[in-house]
XYZ file of N, CA and C in Angstrom:
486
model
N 0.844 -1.187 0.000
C 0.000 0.000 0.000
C 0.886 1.247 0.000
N 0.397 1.932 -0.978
C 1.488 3.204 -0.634
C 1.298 4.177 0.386
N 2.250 4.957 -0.023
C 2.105 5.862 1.397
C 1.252 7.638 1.501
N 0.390 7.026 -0.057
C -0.503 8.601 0.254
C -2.151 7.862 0.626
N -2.029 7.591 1.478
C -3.534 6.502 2.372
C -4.113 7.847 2.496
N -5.424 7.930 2.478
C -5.958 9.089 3.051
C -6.423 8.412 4.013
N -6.254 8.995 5.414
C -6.994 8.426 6.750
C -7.551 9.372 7.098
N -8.753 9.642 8.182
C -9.112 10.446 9.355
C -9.334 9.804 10.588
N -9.367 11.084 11.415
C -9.354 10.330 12.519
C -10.476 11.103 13.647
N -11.208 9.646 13.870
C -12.548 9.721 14.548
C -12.405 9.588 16.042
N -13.602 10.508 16.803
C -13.710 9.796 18.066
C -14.778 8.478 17.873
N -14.844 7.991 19.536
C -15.559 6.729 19.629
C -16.784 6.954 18.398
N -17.062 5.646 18.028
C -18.668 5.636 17.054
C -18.754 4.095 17.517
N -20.216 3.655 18.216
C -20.273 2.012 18.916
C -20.256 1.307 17.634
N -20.183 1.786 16.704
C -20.169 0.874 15.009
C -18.754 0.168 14.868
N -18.036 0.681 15.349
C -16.350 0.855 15.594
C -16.047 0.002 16.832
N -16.764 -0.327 17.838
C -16.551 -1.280 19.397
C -16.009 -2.460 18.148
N -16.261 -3.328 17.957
C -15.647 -4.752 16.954
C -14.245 -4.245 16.783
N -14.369 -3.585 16.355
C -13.015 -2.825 15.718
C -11.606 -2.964 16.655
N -12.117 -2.190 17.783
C -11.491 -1.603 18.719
C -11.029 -2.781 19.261
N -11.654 -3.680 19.368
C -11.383 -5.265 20.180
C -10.748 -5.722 19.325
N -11.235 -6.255 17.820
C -10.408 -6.785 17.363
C -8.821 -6.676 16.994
N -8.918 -5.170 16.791
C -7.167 -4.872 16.394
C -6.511 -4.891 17.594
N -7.031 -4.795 18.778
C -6.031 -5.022 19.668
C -6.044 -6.225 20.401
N -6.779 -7.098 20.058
C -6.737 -8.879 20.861
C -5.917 -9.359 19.641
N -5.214 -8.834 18.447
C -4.665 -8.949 17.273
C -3.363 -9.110 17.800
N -2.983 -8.179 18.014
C -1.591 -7.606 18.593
C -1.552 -8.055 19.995
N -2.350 -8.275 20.741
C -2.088 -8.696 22.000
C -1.832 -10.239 22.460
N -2.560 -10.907 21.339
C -1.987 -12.386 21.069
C -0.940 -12.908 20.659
N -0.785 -11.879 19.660
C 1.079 -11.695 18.725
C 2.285 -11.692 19.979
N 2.196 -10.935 20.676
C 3.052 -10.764 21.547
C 3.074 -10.951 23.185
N 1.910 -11.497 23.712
C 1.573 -11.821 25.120
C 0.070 -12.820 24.945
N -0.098 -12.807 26.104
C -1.214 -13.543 26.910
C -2.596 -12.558 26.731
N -3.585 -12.216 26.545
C -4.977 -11.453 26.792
C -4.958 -11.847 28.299
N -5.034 -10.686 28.916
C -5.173 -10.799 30.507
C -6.682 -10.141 30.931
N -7.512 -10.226 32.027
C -8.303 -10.066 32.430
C -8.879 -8.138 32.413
N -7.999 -7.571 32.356
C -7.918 -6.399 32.356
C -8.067 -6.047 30.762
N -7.413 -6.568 29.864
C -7.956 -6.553 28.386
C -9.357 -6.707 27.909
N -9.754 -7.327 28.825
C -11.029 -8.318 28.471
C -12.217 -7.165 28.735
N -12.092 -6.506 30.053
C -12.666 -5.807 30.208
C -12.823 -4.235 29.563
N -11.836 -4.013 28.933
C -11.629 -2.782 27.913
C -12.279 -3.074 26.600
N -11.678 -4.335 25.927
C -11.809 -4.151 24.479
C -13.232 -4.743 24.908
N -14.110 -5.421 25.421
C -15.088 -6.102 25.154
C -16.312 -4.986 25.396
N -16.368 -4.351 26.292
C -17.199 -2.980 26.752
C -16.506 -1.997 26.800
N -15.980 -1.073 25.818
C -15.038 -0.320 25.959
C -15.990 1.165 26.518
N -17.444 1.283 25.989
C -18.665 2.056 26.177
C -18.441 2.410 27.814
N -18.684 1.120 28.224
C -19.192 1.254 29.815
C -17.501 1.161 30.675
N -16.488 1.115 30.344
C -15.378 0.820 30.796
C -14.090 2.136 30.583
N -14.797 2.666 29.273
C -13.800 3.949 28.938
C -14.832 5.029 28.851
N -15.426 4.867 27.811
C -16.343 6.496 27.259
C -17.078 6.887 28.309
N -17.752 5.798 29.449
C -18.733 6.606 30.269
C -17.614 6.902 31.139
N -16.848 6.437 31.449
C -15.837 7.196 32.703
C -15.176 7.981 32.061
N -15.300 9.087 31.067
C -14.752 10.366 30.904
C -13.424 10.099 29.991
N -13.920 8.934 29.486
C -12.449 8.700 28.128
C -12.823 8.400 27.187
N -11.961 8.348 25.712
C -12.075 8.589 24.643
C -11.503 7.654 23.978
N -11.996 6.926 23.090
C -11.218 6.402 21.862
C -11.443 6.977 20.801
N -10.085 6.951 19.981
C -10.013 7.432 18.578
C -9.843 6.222 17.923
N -10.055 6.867 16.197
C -10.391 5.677 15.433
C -9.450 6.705 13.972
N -8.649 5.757 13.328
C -7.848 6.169 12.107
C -8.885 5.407 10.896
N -9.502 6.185 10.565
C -10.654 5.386 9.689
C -10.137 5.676 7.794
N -10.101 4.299 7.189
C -9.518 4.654 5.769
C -10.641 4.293 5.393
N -11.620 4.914 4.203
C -12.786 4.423 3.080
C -13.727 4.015 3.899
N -13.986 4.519 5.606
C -15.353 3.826 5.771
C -14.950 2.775 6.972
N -13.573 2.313 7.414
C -13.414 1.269 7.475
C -11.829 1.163 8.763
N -12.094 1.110 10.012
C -11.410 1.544 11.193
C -9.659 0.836 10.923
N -8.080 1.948 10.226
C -7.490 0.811 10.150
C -6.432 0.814 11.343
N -6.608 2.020 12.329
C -6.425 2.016 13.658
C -7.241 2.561 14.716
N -6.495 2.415 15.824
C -7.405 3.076 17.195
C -6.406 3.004 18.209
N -6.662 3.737 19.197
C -5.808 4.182 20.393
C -6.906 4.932 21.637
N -7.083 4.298 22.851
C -7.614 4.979 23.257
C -7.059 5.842 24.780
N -8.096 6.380 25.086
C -7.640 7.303 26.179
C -8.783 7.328 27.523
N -7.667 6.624 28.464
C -8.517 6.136 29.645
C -8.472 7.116 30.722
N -9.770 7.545 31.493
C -9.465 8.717 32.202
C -8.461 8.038 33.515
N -7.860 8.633 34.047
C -6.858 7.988 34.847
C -7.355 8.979 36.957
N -7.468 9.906 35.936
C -7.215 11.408 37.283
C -8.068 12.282 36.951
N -8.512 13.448 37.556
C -8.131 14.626 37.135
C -7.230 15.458 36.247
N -5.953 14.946 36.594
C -5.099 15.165 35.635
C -4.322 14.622 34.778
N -4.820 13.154 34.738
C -3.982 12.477 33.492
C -5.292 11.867 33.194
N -4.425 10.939 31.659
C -5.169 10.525 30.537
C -4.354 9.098 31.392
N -4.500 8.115 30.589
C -3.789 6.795 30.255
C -3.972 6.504 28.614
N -2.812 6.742 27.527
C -3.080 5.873 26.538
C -2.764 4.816 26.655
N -3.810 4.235 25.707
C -3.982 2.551 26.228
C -4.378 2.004 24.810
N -4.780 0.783 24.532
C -5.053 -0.350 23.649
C -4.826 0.534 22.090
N -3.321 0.874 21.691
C -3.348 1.345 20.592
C -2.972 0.285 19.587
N -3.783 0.419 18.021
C -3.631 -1.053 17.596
C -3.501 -0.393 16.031
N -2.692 -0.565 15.394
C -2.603 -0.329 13.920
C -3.247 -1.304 12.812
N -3.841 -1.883 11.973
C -3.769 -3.173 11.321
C -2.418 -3.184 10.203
N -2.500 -4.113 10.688
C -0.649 -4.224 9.155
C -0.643 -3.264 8.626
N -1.412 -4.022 7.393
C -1.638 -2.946 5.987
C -1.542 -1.571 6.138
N -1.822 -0.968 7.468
C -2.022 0.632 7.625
C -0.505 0.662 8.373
N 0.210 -0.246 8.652
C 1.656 0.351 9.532
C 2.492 1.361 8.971
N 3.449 1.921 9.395
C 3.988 3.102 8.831
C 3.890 4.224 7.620
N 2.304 4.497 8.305
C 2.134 5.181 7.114
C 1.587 6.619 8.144
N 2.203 6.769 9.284
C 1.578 7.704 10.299
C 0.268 7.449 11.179
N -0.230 6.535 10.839
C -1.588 6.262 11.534
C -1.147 6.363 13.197
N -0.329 5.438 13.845
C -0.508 5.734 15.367
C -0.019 7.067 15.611
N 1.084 7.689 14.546
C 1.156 9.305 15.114
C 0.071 9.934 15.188
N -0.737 9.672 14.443
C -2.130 11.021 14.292
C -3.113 10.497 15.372
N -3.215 9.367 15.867
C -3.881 8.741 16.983
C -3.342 9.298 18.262
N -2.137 9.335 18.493
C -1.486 10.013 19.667
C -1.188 11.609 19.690
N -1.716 12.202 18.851
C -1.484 13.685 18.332
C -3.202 14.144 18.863
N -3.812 13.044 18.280
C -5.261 13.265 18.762
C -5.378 13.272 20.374
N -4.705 12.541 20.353
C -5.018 12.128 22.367
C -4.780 13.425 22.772
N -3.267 13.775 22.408
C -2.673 15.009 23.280
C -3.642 16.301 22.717
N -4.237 16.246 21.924
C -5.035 17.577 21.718
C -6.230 17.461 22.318
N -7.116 16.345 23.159
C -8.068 15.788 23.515
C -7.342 16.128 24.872
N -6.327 15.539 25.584
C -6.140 15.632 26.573
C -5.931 17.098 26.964
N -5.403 17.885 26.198
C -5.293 19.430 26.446
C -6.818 20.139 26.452
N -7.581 19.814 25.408
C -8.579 20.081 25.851
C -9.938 19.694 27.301
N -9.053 18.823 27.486
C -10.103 18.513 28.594
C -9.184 18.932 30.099
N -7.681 19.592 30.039
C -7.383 19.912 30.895
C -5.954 19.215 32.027
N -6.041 17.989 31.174
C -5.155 17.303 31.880
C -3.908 17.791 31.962
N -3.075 17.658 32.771
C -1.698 17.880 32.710
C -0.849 16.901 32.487
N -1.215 15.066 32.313
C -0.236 14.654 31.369
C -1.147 13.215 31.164
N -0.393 12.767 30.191
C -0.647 11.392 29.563
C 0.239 10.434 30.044
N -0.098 9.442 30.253
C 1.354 8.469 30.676
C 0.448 7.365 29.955
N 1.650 6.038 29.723
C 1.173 5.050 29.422
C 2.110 3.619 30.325
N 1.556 2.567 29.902
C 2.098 0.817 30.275
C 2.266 0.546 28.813
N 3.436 0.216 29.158
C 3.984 -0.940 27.924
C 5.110 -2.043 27.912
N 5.247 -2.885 27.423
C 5.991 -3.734 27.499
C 7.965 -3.566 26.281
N 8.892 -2.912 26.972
C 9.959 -2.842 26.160
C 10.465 -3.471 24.981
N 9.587 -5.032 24.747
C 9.990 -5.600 23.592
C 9.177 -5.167 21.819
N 8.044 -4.140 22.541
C 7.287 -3.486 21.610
C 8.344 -2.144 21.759
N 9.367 -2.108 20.857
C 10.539 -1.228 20.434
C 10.519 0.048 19.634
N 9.169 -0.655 18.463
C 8.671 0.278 17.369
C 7.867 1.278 18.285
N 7.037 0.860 18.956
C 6.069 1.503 19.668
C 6.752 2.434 20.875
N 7.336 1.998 21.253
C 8.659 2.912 22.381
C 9.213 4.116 21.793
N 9.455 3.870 20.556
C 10.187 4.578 19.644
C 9.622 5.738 19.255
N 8.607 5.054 18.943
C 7.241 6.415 18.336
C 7.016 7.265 20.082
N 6.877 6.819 20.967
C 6.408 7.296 21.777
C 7.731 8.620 22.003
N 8.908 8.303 22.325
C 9.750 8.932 22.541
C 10.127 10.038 21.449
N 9.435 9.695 20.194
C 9.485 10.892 18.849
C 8.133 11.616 19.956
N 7.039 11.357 20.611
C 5.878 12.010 20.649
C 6.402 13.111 21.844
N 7.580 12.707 22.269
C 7.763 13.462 24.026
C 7.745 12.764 25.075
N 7.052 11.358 24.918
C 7.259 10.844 26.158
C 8.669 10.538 27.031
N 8.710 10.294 28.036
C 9.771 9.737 28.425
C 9.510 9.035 29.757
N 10.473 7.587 29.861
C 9.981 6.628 30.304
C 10.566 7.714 32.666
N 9.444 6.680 32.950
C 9.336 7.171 34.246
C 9.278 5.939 35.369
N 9.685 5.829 36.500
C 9.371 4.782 37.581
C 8.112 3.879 37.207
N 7.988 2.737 37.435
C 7.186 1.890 36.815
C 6.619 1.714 38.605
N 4.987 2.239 38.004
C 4.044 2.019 39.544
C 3.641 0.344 39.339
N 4.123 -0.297 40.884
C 3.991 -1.290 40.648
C 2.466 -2.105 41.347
N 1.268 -0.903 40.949
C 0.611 -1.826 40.426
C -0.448 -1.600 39.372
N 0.627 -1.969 38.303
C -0.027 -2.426 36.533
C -0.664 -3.597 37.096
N -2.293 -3.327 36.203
C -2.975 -3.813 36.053
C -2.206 -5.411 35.222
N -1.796 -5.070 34.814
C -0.911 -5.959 33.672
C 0.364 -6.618 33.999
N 0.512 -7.993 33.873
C 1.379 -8.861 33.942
C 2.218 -8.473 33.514
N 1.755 -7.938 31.782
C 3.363 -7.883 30.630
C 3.678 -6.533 31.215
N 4.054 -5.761 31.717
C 3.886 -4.453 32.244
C 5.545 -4.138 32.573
N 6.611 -3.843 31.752
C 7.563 -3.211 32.327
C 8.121 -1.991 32.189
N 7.833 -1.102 31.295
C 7.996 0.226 31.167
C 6.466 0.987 31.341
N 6.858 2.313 32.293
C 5.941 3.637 32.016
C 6.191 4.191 31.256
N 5.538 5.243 30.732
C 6.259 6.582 30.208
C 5.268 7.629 30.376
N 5.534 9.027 30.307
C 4.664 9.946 30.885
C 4.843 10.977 29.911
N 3.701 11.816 29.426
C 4.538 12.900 28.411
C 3.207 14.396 29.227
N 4.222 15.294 29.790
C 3.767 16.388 30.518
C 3.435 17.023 29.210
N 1.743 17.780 29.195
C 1.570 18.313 28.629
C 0.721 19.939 28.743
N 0.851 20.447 30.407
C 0.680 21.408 30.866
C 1.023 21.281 32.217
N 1.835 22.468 32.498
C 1.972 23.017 33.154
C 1.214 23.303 34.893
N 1.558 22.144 35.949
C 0.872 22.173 37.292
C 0.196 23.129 37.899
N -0.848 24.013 37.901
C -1.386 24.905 38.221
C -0.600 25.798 39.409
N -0.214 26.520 40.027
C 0.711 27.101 41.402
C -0.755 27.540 42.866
């Protein structure tokens, strides 16, 4: 596929819940176990993210979801990005940048002062991108929901009120 894809990028639409589960029980099988805490995100993401004050985005090509990344309310002042999932065919073509570009403009608008995420270090590509986005990795709170769980990272995106 080349690399002039036209994508946009959507908030939640429940047409899109399949979606959201599938690309990331995709990738989450590829490289770990589906843990109990997965189960409960991708399967009701409605009653588990959107009604508690979070957001998923959706990288939609022709109609048709070919990523997502979402954003779990964490605080008052943070986000959590969480279950971000590319499908192949759409990989390096910018899709998780514009998914995480979305967050941080979502998260600024709603006030937060930072985003942090869980991830596992052997996802390298994904580390990588994060550290192009600003993040940078931070003390790992030890208690992740998540087994595979060995890197944080946190990306400050305003300024602590005085």
């Amino acid at each position: 596929m080349g690399s002039s894809v036209e994508f946009s990028i959507v908030p939640f639409d429940p047409a899109y819940a399949r979606a959201f589960a599938d690309l990331n029980y995709a990738w989450i099988r590829r490289y770990f176990v589906v843990e109990e805490h997965d189960r409960e995100l991708l399967d009701h993401p409605r009653e588990n993210i959107i009604d508690k004050g979070g957001e998923i985005f959706f990288a939609v090509v022709n109609g048709e979801p070919a990523g997502t990344a979402a954003l779990i309310n964490a605080s008052d002042e943070a986000f959590e990005l969480a279950k971000m999932a590319v499908s192949p065919e759409f990989r390096r073509l910018g899709v998780a940048g514009r998914l995480i570009e979305a967050g941080i403009v979502h998260a600024r608008l709603c006030g937060k002062r930072k985003i942090f995420l869980l991830s596992n270090t052997i996802l390298g590509a994904a580390i990588n991108l994060y550290i192009m986005h600003g993040f940078k990795e931070v003390a790992l709170d030890e208690q992740s929901p998540y087994e595979r769980v060995n890197i944080r990272m946190e990306l400050a995106i305003r300024e602590a009120r005085m």
